[in-house]
Amino acid sequence: MILIKLGGSAVTDKSRPLTARPEAIERLAREIASVPGKKIIIHGGGSFGHFRAKEYGLHMGFSGGAQREGICQVQADMRQLNGFVEGALRRAGMPVASIPAGAIAMFDGGKLTSFPSEVFAHYLEIGITPISFGDVVVDRSRCISICSGDDIMLRLAKDLKPEKGIFVASVDGIFPGFPPVEGQRPLPEVRRGDAVSFAGKDTDVTGSMRRKLELMLGMAENGCPVQILNGLVPGRLADALKGMDVIGTKVIA
Ligand code: IP8
């Protein structure tokens, strides 16, 4: 089984609220469907998750009042984006089941504590591809938290031992410096402690790129090889799914 995270920047335009990238979603779905094998697909929030979650301060816990509307709104927005991804995968011929994190995950103090990965395993067993996504979730001590698609990736990697995890981004991989020099290739491999640099402007409520890299290192250290590639380049995801060498960065334990 391969775990695929469609990053928010690959499936949405992160500079404009509630703006999907329909062509990219359709093409990525066709690429995923074109390569046989079991997969689990997770997607990020992009401009359907982060703008409003930040506006309502949902990443800082629950303070009541207008946040109630914010929780419903962000969940509804994420389900709309999920509908686009789900629809594209079905049009590409894949039977899929959507499993929102907000319905099944439990957080405590901003950390994922309970997640029934076996639900995903059962769908896979009957030939259905499970899809999940970053979401507003309940939190035992803070009432609510934002669950990132990356939190789900790490948990599924630990529980289901996939053959590999692929992070589909809108850049070629991780670079030694930011901004990358024109024509520069990304680092082929990154290990804990390596000097890397990320974009300075970070609008994600689920944390910096550094936190995301930390979760990827966690996956690698749990025996799941991780690769980051550019999903806006046609064919790159399909090639990686076929096991071909593609431009990108591998995260090594
Ligand atoms: O983009 C965030 O998921 P991510 C989900 O995978 C929300 O970090 C609701 C902001």
Short mmCIF file of C-alpha atoms and ligand atoms in Angstrom, two decimals:
data_model
loop_
_atom_site.label_atom_id
_atom_site.label_comp_id
_atom_site.label_asym_id
_atom_site.label_seq_id
_atom_site.Cartn_x
_atom_site.Cartn_y
_atom_site.Cartn_z
CA MET A 1 0.00 0.00 0.00
CA ILE A 2 1.20 3.53 -0.80
CA LEU A 3 0.16 6.57 1.25
CA ILE A 4 -0.34 9.69 -0.86
CA LYS A 5 -0.73 13.20 0.55
CA LEU A 6 -2.06 15.71 -1.96
CA GLY A 7 -0.74 18.92 -0.43
CA GLY A 8 -3.01 21.93 -0.12
CA SER A 9 -0.76 23.86 -2.51
CA ALA A 10 -1.17 21.19 -5.21
CA VAL A 11 -4.97 20.97 -5.05
CA THR A 12 -5.78 24.64 -4.28
CA ASP A 13 -4.45 28.11 -5.01
CA LYS A 14 -3.25 29.05 -1.55
CA SER A 15 -3.18 32.77 -2.38
CA ARG A 16 -6.98 33.01 -2.87
CA PRO A 17 -9.57 31.82 -0.34
CA LEU A 18 -11.70 28.86 -1.42
CA THR A 19 -9.99 28.45 -4.80
CA ALA A 20 -9.41 24.91 -6.03
CA ARG A 21 -7.14 23.83 -8.87
CA PRO A 22 -9.68 21.72 -10.78
CA GLU A 23 -7.35 20.76 -13.67
CA ALA A 24 -4.60 19.66 -11.30
CA ILE A 25 -7.09 17.67 -9.18
CA GLU A 26 -8.51 15.87 -12.25
CA ARG A 27 -5.04 15.10 -13.67
CA LEU A 28 -3.63 13.92 -10.33
CA ALA A 29 -6.68 11.67 -9.89
CA ARG A 30 -6.08 10.16 -13.36
CA GLU A 31 -2.40 9.62 -12.55
CA ILE A 32 -3.29 7.87 -9.27
CA ALA A 33 -5.91 5.71 -10.99
CA SER A 34 -3.55 4.79 -13.85
CA VAL A 35 -1.15 2.86 -11.61
CA PRO A 36 -2.54 -0.34 -10.08
CA GLY A 37 -2.05 -1.11 -6.38
CA LYS A 38 -3.55 -0.27 -3.01
CA LYS A 39 -3.37 3.38 -1.95
CA ILE A 40 -4.71 5.65 0.77
CA ILE A 41 -5.17 9.28 -0.24
CA ILE A 42 -4.99 12.19 2.19
CA HIS A 43 -5.32 15.83 1.18
CA GLY A 44 -4.48 19.09 2.85
CA GLY A 45 -6.57 22.19 3.45
CA GLY A 46 -4.91 24.82 1.28
CA SER A 47 -7.14 27.82 0.72
CA PHE A 48 -10.22 25.85 1.92
CA GLY A 49 -8.79 25.25 5.39
CA HIS A 50 -6.16 27.67 6.55
CA PHE A 51 -7.68 31.11 5.82
CA ARG A 52 -10.85 30.66 7.82
CA ALA A 53 -9.29 28.46 10.52
CA LYS A 54 -6.90 31.35 11.17
CA GLU A 55 -9.67 33.97 10.99
CA TYR A 56 -11.59 32.15 13.75
CA GLY A 57 -8.46 31.19 15.73
CA LEU A 58 -9.43 27.52 15.59
CA HIS A 59 -5.80 26.42 15.98
CA MET A 60 -5.66 28.10 19.40
CA GLY A 61 -8.37 26.01 21.07
CA PHE A 62 -11.98 26.80 21.88
CA SER A 63 -13.14 30.14 23.22
CA GLY A 64 -16.86 29.79 22.39
CA GLY A 65 -18.99 32.40 20.65
CA ALA A 66 -18.40 32.95 16.95
CA GLN A 67 -15.93 30.07 16.87
CA ARG A 68 -18.90 27.69 16.72
CA GLU A 69 -19.82 29.09 13.32
CA GLY A 70 -16.14 28.96 12.34
CA ILE A 71 -15.90 25.25 13.21
CA CYS A 72 -18.98 24.43 11.08
CA GLN A 73 -17.79 26.65 8.25
CA VAL A 74 -14.25 25.23 8.04
CA GLN A 75 -15.61 21.67 8.25
CA ALA A 76 -18.08 22.49 5.46
CA ASP A 77 -15.32 24.09 3.33
CA MET A 78 -13.05 21.06 3.79
CA ARG A 79 -15.89 18.73 2.81
CA GLN A 80 -16.43 20.80 -0.33
CA LEU A 81 -12.75 20.45 -1.30
CA ASN A 82 -12.93 16.76 -0.43
CA GLY A 83 -15.93 16.46 -2.75
CA PHE A 84 -13.80 17.77 -5.63
CA VAL A 85 -11.03 15.23 -4.92
CA GLU A 86 -13.50 12.39 -4.37
CA GLY A 87 -15.41 13.25 -7.57
CA ALA A 88 -12.21 13.39 -9.64
CA LEU A 89 -11.06 10.00 -8.34
CA ARG A 90 -14.42 8.43 -9.09
CA ARG A 91 -14.46 9.93 -12.60
CA ALA A 92 -10.99 8.39 -13.03
CA GLY A 93 -12.57 5.02 -12.25
CA MET A 94 -11.56 4.50 -8.62
CA PRO A 95 -14.04 3.34 -5.97
CA VAL A 96 -13.36 5.58 -2.96
CA ALA A 97 -14.69 6.10 0.58
CA SER A 98 -14.32 9.46 2.24
CA ILE A 99 -13.46 9.36 5.96
CA PRO A 100 -13.35 12.86 7.53
CA ALA A 101 -10.91 13.17 10.43
CA GLY A 102 -13.44 15.36 12.28
CA ALA A 103 -15.73 12.32 12.54
CA ILE A 104 -13.19 9.79 13.82
CA ALA A 105 -10.09 11.46 15.30
CA MET A 106 -9.54 12.49 18.91
CA PHE A 107 -6.90 15.02 19.95
CA ASP A 108 -5.56 15.95 23.38
CA GLY A 109 -3.56 19.13 23.93
CA GLY A 110 -3.16 19.65 20.19
CA LYS A 111 -1.86 16.12 19.57
CA LEU A 112 -3.53 13.22 17.82
CA THR A 113 -4.32 10.59 20.46
CA SER A 114 -6.92 8.30 18.95
CA PHE A 115 -7.44 7.40 15.29
CA PRO A 116 -9.05 4.16 14.05
CA SER A 117 -6.62 3.22 11.26
CA GLU A 118 -8.31 -0.19 11.04
CA VAL A 119 -11.28 1.48 9.30
CA PHE A 120 -8.90 2.38 6.46
CA ALA A 121 -7.48 -1.16 6.42
CA HIS A 122 -10.97 -2.65 6.10
CA TYR A 123 -11.87 -0.46 3.10
CA LEU A 124 -8.58 -1.43 1.44
CA GLU A 125 -9.37 -5.10 1.97
CA ILE A 126 -12.58 -4.81 -0.04
CA GLY A 127 -10.89 -2.92 -2.87
CA ILE A 128 -12.05 0.59 -1.95
CA THR A 129 -9.54 3.44 -1.66
CA PRO A 130 -10.01 5.41 1.56
CA ILE A 131 -9.59 9.21 1.41
CA SER A 132 -9.19 11.50 4.38
CA PHE A 133 -8.14 15.11 4.86
CA GLY A 134 -7.02 17.75 7.34
CA ASP A 135 -10.00 18.84 9.43
CA VAL A 136 -11.32 20.50 12.58
CA VAL A 137 -11.37 17.79 15.25
CA VAL A 138 -12.40 17.46 18.90
CA ASP A 139 -9.70 17.81 21.56
CA ARG A 140 -10.04 16.39 25.10
CA SER A 141 -8.38 19.35 26.84
CA ARG A 142 -8.71 22.21 24.31
CA CYS A 143 -12.18 21.25 23.00
CA ILE A 144 -11.05 21.62 19.38
CA SER A 145 -7.86 21.35 17.34
CA ILE A 146 -6.87 21.34 13.72
CA CYS A 147 -5.77 17.94 12.52
CA SER A 148 -3.32 18.25 9.64
CA GLY A 149 -3.27 15.78 6.78
CA ASP A 150 0.34 15.22 7.84
CA ASP A 151 -0.78 14.05 11.33
CA ILE A 152 -2.97 11.47 9.57
CA MET A 153 -0.09 10.41 7.30
CA LEU A 154 2.19 9.76 10.31
CA ARG A 155 -0.48 7.83 12.19
CA LEU A 156 -1.38 5.64 9.19
CA ALA A 157 2.32 5.04 8.50
CA LYS A 158 2.80 3.82 12.08
CA ASP A 159 -0.33 1.65 12.14
CA LEU A 160 -0.54 0.23 8.62
CA LYS A 161 3.14 0.00 7.58
CA PRO A 162 2.80 1.22 3.98
CA GLU A 163 5.46 0.51 1.38
CA LYS A 164 6.08 4.28 1.06
CA GLY A 165 4.59 7.74 1.54
CA ILE A 166 4.47 10.34 -1.24
CA PHE A 167 3.91 14.03 -0.48
CA VAL A 168 2.61 15.85 -3.54
CA ALA A 169 3.62 19.52 -3.36
CA SER A 170 3.69 22.52 -5.72
CA VAL A 171 7.49 22.68 -5.68
CA ASP A 172 10.11 20.13 -6.71
CA GLY A 173 11.13 19.18 -3.18
CA ILE A 174 13.21 20.58 -0.32
CA PHE A 175 15.99 23.02 -1.19
CA PRO A 176 19.19 23.90 0.65
CA GLY A 177 18.32 27.62 0.55
CA PHE A 178 15.29 29.85 -0.04
CA PRO A 179 14.43 31.11 -2.58
CA PRO A 180 16.00 28.38 -4.74
CA VAL A 181 18.35 29.59 -7.44
CA GLU A 182 16.74 29.51 -10.92
CA GLY A 183 17.01 26.00 -12.34
CA GLN A 184 18.30 24.57 -9.06
CA ARG A 185 17.42 20.95 -8.29
CA PRO A 186 16.03 20.04 -4.88
CA LEU A 187 18.10 18.08 -2.37
CA PRO A 188 17.83 14.41 -3.45
CA GLU A 189 17.79 13.32 0.21
CA VAL A 190 17.20 14.97 3.57
CA ARG A 191 18.13 13.51 6.97
CA ARG A 192 17.53 14.78 10.50
CA GLY A 193 19.84 17.72 11.19
CA ASP A 194 20.51 18.59 7.53
CA ALA A 195 20.61 22.32 6.74
CA VAL A 196 17.47 23.13 4.74
CA SER A 197 15.53 26.29 4.15
CA PHE A 198 11.81 26.93 3.58
CA ALA A 199 9.67 29.76 2.28
CA GLY A 200 9.52 32.51 4.91
CA LYS A 201 5.82 33.32 4.48
CA ASP A 202 3.86 30.55 6.17
CA THR A 203 0.08 30.86 6.32
CA ASP A 204 -0.69 27.35 7.58
CA VAL A 205 -2.46 27.01 10.92
CA THR A 206 -1.07 23.48 11.21
CA GLY A 207 2.51 24.70 11.51
CA SER A 208 5.59 25.49 9.57
CA MET A 209 7.22 23.41 6.86
CA ARG A 210 9.73 22.49 9.55
CA ARG A 211 6.96 20.76 11.55
CA LYS A 212 5.81 18.98 8.40
CA LEU A 213 9.39 17.78 7.83
CA GLU A 214 9.46 16.59 11.45
CA LEU A 215 6.33 14.46 10.79
CA MET A 216 7.91 13.10 7.59
CA LEU A 217 11.06 12.17 9.56
CA GLY A 218 8.75 10.43 12.03
CA MET A 219 7.30 8.38 9.16
CA ALA A 220 10.77 7.50 7.84
CA GLU A 221 11.91 6.52 11.34
CA ASN A 222 8.90 4.19 11.54
CA GLY A 223 10.13 2.35 8.45
CA CYS A 224 8.09 4.21 5.82
CA PRO A 225 10.25 5.72 3.05
CA VAL A 226 9.06 9.26 2.25
CA GLN A 227 9.33 11.21 -0.96
CA ILE A 228 8.29 14.80 -1.81
CA LEU A 229 7.60 15.71 -5.44
CA ASN A 230 5.99 18.38 -7.57
CA GLY A 231 2.41 17.45 -8.45
CA LEU A 232 2.03 20.41 -10.79
CA VAL A 233 4.39 18.70 -13.25
CA PRO A 234 2.29 16.23 -15.27
CA GLY A 235 3.34 12.60 -14.95
CA ARG A 236 5.63 12.97 -11.94
CA LEU A 237 3.25 11.39 -9.45
CA ALA A 238 2.38 8.53 -11.83
CA ASP A 239 6.11 7.86 -12.41
CA ALA A 240 6.79 7.82 -8.67
CA LEU A 241 3.86 5.43 -8.12
CA LYS A 242 5.39 3.13 -10.75
CA GLY A 243 8.61 3.16 -8.71
CA MET A 244 10.58 5.24 -11.23
CA ASP A 245 13.22 7.74 -10.12
CA VAL A 246 11.72 11.24 -10.30
CA ILE A 247 12.91 14.74 -9.42
CA GLY A 248 12.12 15.24 -5.74
CA THR A 249 13.46 14.84 -2.21
CA LYS A 250 13.57 11.61 -0.22
CA VAL A 251 13.31 11.92 3.56
CA ILE A 252 15.63 9.36 5.11
CA ALA A 253 15.62 8.08 8.70
O1 IP8 B 1 -3.18 21.42 5.08
C1 IP8 B 1 -5.20 21.52 7.44
O2 IP8 B 1 -4.63 20.38 6.85
P1 IP8 B 1 -3.15 20.47 6.22
C2 IP8 B 1 -6.72 21.43 7.57
O3 IP8 B 1 -2.80 19.08 5.82
C3 IP8 B 1 -7.38 22.68 8.02
O4 IP8 B 1 -2.22 20.96 7.32
C4 IP8 B 1 -8.79 22.55 8.37
C5 IP8 B 1 -6.82 23.84 8.11
#
